[in-house]
Tab-separated table of N, CA and C in Angstrom:
chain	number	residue	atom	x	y	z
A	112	UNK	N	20.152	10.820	7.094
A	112	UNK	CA	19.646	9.568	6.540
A	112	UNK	C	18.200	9.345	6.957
A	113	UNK	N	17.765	8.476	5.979
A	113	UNK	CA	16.212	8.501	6.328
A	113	UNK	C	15.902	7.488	7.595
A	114	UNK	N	15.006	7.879	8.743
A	114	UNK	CA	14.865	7.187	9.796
A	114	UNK	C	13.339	6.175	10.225
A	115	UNK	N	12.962	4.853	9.402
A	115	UNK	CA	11.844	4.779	9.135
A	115	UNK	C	12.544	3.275	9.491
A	116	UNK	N	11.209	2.418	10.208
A	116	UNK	CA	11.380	1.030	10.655
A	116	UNK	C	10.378	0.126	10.061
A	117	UNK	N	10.377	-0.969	9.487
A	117	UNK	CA	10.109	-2.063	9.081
A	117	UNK	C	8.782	-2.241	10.090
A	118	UNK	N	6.902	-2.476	9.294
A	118	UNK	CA	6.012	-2.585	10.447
A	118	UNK	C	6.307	-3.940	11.395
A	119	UNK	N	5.808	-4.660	11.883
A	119	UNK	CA	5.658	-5.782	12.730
A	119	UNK	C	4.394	-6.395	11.452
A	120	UNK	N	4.720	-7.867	11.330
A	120	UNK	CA	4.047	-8.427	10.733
A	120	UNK	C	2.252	-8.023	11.209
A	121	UNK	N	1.358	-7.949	10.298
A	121	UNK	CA	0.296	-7.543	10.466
A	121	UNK	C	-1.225	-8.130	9.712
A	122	UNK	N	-2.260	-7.939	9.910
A	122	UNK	CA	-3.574	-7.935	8.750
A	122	UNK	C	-3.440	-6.550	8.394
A	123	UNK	N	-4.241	-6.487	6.881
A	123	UNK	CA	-4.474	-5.548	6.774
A	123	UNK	C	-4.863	-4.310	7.710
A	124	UNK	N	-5.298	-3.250	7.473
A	124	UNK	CA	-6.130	-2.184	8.339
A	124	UNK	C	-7.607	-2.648	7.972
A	125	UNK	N	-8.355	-2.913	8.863
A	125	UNK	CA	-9.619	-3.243	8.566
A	125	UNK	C	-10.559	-1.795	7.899
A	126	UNK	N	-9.797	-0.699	7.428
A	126	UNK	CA	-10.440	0.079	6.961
A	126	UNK	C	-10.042	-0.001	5.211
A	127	UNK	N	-9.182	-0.469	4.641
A	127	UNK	CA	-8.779	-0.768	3.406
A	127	UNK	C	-9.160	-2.391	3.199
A	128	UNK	N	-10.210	-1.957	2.197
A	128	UNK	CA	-11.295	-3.070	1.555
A	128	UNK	C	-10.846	-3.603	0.151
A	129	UNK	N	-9.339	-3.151	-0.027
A	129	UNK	CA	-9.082	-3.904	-1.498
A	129	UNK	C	-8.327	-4.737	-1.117
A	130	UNK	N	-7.557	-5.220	0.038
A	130	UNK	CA	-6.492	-6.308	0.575
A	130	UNK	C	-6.975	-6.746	1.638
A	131	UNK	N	-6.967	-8.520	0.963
A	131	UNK	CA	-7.064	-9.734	1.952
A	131	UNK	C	-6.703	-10.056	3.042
A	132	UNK	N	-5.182	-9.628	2.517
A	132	UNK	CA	-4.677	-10.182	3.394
A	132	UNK	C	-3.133	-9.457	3.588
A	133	UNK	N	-2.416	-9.454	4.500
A	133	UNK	CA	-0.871	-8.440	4.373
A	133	UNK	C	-0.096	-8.543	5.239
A	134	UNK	N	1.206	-8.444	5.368
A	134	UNK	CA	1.702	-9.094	6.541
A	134	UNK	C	3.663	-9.220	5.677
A	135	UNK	N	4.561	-8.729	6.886
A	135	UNK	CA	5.767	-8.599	6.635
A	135	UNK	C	6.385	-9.859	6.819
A	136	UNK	N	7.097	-10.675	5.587
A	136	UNK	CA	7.163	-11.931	5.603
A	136	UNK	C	8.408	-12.247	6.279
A	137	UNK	N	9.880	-11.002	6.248
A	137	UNK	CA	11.009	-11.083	6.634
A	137	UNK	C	11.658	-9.631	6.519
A	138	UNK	N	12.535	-9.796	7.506
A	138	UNK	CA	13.377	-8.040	7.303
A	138	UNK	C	14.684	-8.351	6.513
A	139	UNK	N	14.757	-7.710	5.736
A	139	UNK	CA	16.204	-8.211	4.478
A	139	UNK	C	16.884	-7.123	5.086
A	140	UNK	N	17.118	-5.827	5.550
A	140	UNK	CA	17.892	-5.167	5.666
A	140	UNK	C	17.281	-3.813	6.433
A	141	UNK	N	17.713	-2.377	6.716
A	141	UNK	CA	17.828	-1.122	8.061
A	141	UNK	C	16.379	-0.700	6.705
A	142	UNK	N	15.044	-0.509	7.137
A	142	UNK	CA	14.315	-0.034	6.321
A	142	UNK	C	13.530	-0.754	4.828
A	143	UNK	N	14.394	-2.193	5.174
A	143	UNK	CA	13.942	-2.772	3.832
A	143	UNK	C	12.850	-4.375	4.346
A	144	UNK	N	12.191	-4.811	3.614
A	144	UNK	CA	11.314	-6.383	4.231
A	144	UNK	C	10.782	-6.576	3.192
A	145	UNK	N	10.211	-8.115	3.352
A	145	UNK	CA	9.917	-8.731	2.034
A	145	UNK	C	7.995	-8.881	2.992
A	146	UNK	N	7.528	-8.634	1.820
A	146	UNK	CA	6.439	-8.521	2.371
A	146	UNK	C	5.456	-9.277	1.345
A	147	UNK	N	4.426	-9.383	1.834
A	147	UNK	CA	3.083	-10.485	1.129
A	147	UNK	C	1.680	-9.539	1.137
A	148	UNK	N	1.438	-9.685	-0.273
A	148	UNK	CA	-0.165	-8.847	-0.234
A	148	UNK	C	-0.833	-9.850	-1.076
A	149	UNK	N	-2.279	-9.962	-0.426
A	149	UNK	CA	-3.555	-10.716	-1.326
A	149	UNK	C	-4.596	-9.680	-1.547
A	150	UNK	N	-4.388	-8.967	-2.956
A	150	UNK	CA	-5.661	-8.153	-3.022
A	150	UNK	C	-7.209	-8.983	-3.258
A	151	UNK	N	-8.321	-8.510	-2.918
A	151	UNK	CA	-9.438	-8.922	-3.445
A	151	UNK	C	-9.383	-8.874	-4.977
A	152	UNK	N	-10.603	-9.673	-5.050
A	152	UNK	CA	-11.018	-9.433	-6.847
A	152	UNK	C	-11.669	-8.601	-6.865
A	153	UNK	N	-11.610	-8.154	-8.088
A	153	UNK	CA	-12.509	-6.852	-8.231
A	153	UNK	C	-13.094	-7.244	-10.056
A	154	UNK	N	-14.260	-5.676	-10.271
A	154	UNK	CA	-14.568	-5.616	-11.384
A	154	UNK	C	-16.259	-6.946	-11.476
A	155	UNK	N	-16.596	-6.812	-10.261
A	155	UNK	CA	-17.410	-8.141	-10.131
A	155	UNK	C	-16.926	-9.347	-10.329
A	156	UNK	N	-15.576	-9.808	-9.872
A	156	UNK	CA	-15.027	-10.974	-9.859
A	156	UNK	C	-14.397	-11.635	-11.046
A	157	UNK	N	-14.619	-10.156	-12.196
A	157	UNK	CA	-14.309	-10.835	-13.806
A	157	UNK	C	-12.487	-11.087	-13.458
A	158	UNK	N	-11.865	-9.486	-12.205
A	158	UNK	CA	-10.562	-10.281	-12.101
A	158	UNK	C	-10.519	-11.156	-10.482
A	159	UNK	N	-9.740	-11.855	-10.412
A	159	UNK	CA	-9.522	-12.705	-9.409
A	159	UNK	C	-8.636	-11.844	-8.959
A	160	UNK	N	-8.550	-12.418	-7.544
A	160	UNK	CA	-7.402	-11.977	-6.529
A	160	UNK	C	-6.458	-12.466	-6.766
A	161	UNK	N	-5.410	-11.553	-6.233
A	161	UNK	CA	-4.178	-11.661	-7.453
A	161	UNK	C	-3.054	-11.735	-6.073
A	162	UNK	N	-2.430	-11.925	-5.837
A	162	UNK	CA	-1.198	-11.765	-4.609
A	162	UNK	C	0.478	-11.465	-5.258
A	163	UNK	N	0.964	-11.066	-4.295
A	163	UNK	CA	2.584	-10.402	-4.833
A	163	UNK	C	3.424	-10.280	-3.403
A	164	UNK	N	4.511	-10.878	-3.927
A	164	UNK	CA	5.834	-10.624	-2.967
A	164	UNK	C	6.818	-9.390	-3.453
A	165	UNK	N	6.469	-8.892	-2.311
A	165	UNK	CA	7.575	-7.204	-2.665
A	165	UNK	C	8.323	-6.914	-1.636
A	166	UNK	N	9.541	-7.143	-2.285
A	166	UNK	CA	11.143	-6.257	-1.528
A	166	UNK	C	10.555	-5.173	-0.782
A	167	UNK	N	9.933	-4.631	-0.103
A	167	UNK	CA	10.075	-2.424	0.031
A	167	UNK	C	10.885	-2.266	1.025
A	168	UNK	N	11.033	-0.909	0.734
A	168	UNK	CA	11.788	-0.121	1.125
A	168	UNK	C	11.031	1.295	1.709
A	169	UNK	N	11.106	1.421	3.026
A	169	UNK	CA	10.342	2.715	3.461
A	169	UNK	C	11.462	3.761	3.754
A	170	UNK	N	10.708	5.198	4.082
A	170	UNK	CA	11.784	6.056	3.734
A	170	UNK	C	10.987	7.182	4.688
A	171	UNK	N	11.605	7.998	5.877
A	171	UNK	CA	10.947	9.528	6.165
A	171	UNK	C	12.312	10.306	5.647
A	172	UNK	N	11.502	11.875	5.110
A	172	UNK	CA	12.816	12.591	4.974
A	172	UNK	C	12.416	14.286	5.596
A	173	UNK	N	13.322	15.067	5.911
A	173	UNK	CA	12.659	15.853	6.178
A	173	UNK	C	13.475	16.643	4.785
A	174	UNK	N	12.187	17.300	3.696
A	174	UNK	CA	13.032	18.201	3.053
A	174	UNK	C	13.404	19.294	3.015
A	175	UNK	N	14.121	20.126	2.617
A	175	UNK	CA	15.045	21.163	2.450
A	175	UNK	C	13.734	22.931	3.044
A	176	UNK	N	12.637	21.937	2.466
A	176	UNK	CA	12.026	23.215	2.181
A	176	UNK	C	10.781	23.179	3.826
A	177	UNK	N	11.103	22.334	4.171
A	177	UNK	CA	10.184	22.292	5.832
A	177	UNK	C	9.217	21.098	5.430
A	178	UNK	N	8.970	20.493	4.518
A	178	UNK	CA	8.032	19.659	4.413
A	178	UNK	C	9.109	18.529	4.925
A	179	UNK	N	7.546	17.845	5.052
A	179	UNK	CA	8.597	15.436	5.633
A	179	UNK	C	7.503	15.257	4.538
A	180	UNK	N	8.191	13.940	3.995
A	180	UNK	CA	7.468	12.825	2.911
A	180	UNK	C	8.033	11.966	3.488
A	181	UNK	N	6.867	10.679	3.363
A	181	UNK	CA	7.289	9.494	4.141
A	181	UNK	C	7.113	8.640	2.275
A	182	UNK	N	7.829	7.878	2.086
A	182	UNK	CA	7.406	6.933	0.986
A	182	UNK	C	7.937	5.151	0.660
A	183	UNK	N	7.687	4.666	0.434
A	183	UNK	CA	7.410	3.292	0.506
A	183	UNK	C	7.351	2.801	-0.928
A	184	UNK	N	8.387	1.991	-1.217
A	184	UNK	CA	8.545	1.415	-3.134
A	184	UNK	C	8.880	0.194	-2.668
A	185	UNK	N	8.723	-0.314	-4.072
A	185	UNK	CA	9.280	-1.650	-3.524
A	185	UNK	C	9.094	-2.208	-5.315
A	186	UNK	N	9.250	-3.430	-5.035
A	186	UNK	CA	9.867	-4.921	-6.694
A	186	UNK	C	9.149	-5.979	-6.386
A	187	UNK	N	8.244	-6.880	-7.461
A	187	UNK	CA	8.273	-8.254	-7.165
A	187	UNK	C	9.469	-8.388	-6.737
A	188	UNK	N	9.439	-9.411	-6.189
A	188	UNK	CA	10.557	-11.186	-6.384
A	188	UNK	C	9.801	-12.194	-5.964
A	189	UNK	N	10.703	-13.402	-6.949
A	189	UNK	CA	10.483	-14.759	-6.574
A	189	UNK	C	10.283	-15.289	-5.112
A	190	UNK	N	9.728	-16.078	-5.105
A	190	UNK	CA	9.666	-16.721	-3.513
A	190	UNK	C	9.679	-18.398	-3.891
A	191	UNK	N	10.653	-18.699	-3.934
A	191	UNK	CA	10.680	-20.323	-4.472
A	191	UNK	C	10.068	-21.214	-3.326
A	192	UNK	N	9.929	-20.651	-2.057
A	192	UNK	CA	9.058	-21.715	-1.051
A	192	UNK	C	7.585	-21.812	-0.833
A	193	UNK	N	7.049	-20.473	-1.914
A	193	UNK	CA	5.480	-20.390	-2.021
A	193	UNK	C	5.647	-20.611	-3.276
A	194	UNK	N	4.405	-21.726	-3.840
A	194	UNK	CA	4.411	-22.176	-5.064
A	194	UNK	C	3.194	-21.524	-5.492
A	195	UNK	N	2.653	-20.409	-4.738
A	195	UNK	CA	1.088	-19.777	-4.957
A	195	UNK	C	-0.179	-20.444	-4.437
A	196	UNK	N	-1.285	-19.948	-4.542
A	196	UNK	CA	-2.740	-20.345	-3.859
A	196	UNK	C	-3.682	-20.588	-5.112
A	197	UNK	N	-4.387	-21.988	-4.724
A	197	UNK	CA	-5.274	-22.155	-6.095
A	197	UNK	C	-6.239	-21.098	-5.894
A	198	UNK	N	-6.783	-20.365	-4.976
A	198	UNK	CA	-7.283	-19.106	-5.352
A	198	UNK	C	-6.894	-17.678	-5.752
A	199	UNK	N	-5.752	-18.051	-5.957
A	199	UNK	CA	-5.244	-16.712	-6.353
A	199	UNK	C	-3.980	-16.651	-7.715
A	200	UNK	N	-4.114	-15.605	-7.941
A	200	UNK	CA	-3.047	-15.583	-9.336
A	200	UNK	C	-2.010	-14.618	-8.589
A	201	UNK	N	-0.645	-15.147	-9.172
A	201	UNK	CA	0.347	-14.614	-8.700
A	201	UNK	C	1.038	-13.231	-9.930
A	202	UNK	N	0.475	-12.057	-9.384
A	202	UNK	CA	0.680	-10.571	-10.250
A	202	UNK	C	2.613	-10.468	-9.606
A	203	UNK	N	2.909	-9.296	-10.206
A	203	UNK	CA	4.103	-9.105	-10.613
A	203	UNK	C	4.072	-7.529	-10.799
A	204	UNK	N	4.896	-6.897	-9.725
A	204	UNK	CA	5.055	-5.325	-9.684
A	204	UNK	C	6.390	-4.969	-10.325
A	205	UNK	N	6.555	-4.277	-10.996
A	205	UNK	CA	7.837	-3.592	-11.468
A	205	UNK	C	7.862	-2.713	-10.327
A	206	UNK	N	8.863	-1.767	-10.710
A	206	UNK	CA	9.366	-0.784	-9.065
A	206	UNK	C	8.250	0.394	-9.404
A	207	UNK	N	7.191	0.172	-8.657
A	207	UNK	CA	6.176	0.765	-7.634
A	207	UNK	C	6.176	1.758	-6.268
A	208	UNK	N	5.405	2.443	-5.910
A	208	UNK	CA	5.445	2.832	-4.623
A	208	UNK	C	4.549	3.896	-4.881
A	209	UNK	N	4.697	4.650	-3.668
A	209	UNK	CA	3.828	5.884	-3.434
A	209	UNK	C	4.530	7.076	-2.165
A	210	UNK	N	4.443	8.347	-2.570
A	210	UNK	CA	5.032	9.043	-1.392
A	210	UNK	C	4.087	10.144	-0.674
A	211	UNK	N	4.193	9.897	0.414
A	211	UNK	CA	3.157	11.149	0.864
A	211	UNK	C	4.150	12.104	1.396
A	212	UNK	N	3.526	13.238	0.743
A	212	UNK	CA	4.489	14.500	1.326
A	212	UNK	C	3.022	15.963	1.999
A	213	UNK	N	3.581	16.302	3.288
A	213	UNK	CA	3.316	16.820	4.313
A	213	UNK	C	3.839	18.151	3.951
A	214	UNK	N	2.530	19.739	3.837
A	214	UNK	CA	3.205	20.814	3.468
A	214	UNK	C	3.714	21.219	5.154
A	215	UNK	N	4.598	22.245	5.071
A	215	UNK	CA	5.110	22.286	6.843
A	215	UNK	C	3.758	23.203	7.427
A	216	UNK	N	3.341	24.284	6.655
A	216	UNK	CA	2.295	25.115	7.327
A	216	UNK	C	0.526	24.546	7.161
A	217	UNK	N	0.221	23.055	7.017
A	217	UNK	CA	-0.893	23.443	6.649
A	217	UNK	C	-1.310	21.403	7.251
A	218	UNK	N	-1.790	21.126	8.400
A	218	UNK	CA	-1.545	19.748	8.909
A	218	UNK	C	-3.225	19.191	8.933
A	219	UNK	N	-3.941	20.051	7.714
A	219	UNK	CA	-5.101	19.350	6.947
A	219	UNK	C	-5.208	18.635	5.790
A	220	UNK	N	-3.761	18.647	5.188
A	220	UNK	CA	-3.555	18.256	3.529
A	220	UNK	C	-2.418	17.763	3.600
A	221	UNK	N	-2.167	16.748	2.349
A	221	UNK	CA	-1.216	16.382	2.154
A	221	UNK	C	-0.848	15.752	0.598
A	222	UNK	N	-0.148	15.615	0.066
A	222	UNK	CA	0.138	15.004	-1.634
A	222	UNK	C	0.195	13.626	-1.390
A	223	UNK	N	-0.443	12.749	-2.148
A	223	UNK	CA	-0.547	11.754	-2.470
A	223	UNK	C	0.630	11.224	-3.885
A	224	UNK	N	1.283	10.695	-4.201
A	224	UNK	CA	1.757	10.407	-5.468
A	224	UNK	C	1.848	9.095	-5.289
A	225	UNK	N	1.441	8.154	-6.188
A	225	UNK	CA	1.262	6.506	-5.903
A	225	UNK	C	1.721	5.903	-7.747
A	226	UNK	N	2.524	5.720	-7.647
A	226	UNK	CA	3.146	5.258	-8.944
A	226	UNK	C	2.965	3.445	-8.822
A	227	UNK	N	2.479	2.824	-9.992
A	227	UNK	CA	1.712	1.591	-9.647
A	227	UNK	C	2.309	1.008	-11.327
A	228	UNK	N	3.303	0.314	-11.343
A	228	UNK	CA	3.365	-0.743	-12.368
A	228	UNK	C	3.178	-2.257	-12.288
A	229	UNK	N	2.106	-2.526	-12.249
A	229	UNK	CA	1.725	-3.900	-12.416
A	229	UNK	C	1.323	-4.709	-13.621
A	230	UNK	N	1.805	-5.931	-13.301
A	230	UNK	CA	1.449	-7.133	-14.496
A	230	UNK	C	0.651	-7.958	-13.652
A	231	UNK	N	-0.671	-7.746	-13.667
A	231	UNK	CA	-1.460	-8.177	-12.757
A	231	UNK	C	-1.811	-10.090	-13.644
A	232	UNK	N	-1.144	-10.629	-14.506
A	232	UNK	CA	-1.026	-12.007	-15.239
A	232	UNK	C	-2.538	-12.487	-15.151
A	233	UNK	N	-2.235	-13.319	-16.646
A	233	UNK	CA	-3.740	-14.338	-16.752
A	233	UNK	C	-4.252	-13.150	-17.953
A	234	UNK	N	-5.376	-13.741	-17.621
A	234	UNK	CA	-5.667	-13.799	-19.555
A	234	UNK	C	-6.814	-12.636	-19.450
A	235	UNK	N	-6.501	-11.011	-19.419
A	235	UNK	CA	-7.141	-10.195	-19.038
A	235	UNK	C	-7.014	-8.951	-20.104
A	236	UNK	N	-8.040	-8.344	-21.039
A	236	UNK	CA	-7.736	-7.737	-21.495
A	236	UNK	C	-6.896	-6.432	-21.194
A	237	UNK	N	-6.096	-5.202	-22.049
A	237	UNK	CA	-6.027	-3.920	-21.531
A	237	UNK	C	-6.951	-3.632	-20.784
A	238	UNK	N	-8.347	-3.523	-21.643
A	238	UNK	CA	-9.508	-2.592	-20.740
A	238	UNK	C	-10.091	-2.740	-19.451
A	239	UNK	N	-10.005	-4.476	-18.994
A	239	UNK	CA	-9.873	-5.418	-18.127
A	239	UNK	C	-9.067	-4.198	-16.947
A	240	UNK	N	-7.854	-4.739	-16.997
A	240	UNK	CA	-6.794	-3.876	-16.346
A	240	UNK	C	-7.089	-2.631	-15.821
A	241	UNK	N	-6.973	-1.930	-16.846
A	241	UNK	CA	-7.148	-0.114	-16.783
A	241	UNK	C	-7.999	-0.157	-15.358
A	242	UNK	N	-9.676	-0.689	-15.944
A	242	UNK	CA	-10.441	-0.627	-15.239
A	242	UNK	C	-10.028	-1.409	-13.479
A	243	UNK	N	-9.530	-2.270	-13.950
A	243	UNK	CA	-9.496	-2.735	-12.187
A	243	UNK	C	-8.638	-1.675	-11.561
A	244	UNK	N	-7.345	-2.150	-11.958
A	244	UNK	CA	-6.497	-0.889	-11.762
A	244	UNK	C	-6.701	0.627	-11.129
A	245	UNK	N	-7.688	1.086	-11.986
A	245	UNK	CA	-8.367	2.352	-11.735
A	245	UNK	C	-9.441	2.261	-10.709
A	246	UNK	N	-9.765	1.220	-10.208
A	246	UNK	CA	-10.765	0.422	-9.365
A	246	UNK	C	-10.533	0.369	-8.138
A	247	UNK	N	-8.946	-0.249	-7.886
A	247	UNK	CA	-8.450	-0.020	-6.865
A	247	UNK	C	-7.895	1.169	-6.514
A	248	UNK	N	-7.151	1.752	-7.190
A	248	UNK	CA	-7.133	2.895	-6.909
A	248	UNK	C	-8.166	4.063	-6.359
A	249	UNK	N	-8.712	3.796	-6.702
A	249	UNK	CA	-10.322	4.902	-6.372
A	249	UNK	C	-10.775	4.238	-4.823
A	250	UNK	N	-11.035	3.653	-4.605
A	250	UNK	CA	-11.432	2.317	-3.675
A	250	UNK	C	-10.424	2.889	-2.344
A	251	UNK	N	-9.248	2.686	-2.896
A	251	UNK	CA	-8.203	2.979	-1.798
A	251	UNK	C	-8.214	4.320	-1.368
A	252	UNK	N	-8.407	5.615	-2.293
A	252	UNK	CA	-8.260	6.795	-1.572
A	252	UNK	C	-9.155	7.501	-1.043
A	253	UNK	N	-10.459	6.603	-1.458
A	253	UNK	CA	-11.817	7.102	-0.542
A	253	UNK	C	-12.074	6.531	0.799
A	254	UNK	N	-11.163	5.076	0.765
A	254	UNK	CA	-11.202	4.510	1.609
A	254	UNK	C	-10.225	5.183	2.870
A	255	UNK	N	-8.717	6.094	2.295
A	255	UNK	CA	-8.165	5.945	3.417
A	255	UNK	C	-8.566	7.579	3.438
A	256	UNK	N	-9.328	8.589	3.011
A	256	UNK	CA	-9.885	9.673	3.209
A	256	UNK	C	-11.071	9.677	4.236
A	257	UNK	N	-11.663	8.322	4.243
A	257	UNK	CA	-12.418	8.122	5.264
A	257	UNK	C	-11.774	7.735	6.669
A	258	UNK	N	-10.961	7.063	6.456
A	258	UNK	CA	-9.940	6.639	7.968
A	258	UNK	C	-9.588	8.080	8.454
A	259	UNK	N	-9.093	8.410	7.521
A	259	UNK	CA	-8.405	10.062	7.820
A	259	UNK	C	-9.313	10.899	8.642
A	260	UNK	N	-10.337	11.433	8.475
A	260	UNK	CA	-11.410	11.877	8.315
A	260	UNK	C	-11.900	10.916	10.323
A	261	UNK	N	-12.171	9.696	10.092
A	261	UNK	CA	-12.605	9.201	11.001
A	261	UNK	C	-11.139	9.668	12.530
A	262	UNK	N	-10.382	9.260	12.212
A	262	UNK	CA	-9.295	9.498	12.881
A	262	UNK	C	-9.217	11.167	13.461
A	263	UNK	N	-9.520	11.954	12.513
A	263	UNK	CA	-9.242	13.212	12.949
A	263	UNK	C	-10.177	13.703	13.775
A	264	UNK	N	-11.160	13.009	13.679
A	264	UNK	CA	-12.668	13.512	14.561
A	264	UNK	C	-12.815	12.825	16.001
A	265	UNK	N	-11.892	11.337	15.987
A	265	UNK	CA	-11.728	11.091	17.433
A	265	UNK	C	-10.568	11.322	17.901
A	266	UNK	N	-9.189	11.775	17.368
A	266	UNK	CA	-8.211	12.943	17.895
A	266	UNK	C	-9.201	13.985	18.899
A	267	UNK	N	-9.928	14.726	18.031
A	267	UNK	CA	-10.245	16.414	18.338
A	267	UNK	C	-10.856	15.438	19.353
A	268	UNK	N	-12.196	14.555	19.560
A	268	UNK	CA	-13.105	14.337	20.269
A	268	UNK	C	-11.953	14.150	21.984
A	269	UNK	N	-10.969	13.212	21.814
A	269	UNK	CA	-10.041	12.859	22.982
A	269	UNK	C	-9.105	14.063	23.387
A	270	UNK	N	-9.124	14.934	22.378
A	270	UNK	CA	-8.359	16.515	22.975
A	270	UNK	C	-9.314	17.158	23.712
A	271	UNK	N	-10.431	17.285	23.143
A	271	UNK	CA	-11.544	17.943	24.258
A	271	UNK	C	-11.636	17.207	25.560
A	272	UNK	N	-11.778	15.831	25.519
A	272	UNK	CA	-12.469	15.109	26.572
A	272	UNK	C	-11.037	15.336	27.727
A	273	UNK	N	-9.875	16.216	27.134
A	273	UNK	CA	-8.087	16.356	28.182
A	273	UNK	C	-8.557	17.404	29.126
């Protein structure tokens, strides 16, 4: 069974510049929490920041073939005790997530797959969308290629300094 724990309520990572704000609102169940995200606006502010309550569900596995993927999905839901923020529009995820999978021989690389259905609401064209959409996305994997990247260089730096 998969062996993966629910974070401790949190802020974002101050290295991911598309979310406000983030933080685990409650644990519903072994691997599962209802959680709160406020992305920024993007697109020069044409979209507003948008926020969403999502069920997820995290997951490590080790597979068959020597690789581990860790992955993380999740659902809107309602939250009838937040009525929303006049700065923000309340978006709506269908079942979403992303999995990172780890090859066993090679601990410089890894697969990304980030499956993203959103109804980001309000009065926004397709092209609107696409573009933010594609906005954040881009945003996010340069962003956490740089963490990566930063991280791995003060690893090596604190293995030398052993």
């Amino acid at each position: 069974p998969p062996t993966a724990h629910c974070p401790p309520p949190r802020q974002p990572a101050s290295w991911n510049s598309t979310v406000l704000e983030y933080y685990s609102v409650a644990p519903l169940e072994h691997n599962t929490d209802l959680t709160y995200t406020a992305a920024c606006s993007d697109c020069g502010g044409l979209v507003s920041s948008r926020d969403f309550y999502i069920a997820r569900r995290v997951a490590k596995r080790n597979l068959p073939d020597g690789r581990v993927s860790f992955g993380s999905g999740g659902v809107s839901v309602p939250v009838a005790s937040d009525q929303g923020r006049p700065s923000r529009t309340r978006g709506w995820n269908d079942v979403s997530g992303f999995v990172v999978i780890a090859p066993p021989d090679d601990a410089e690389s890894c697969s990304v797959v980030w499956v993203i259905n959103s109804d980001l609401r309000g009065w926004l064209s397709v092209t609107l969308i696409e573009l933010a959409i594609t906005t954040v996305i881009s945003k996010w994997y340069v962003a956490l290629a740089n963490e990566l990247e930063r991280t791995r260089a003060e690893f090596h730096k604190n293995k030398k300094a052993d």
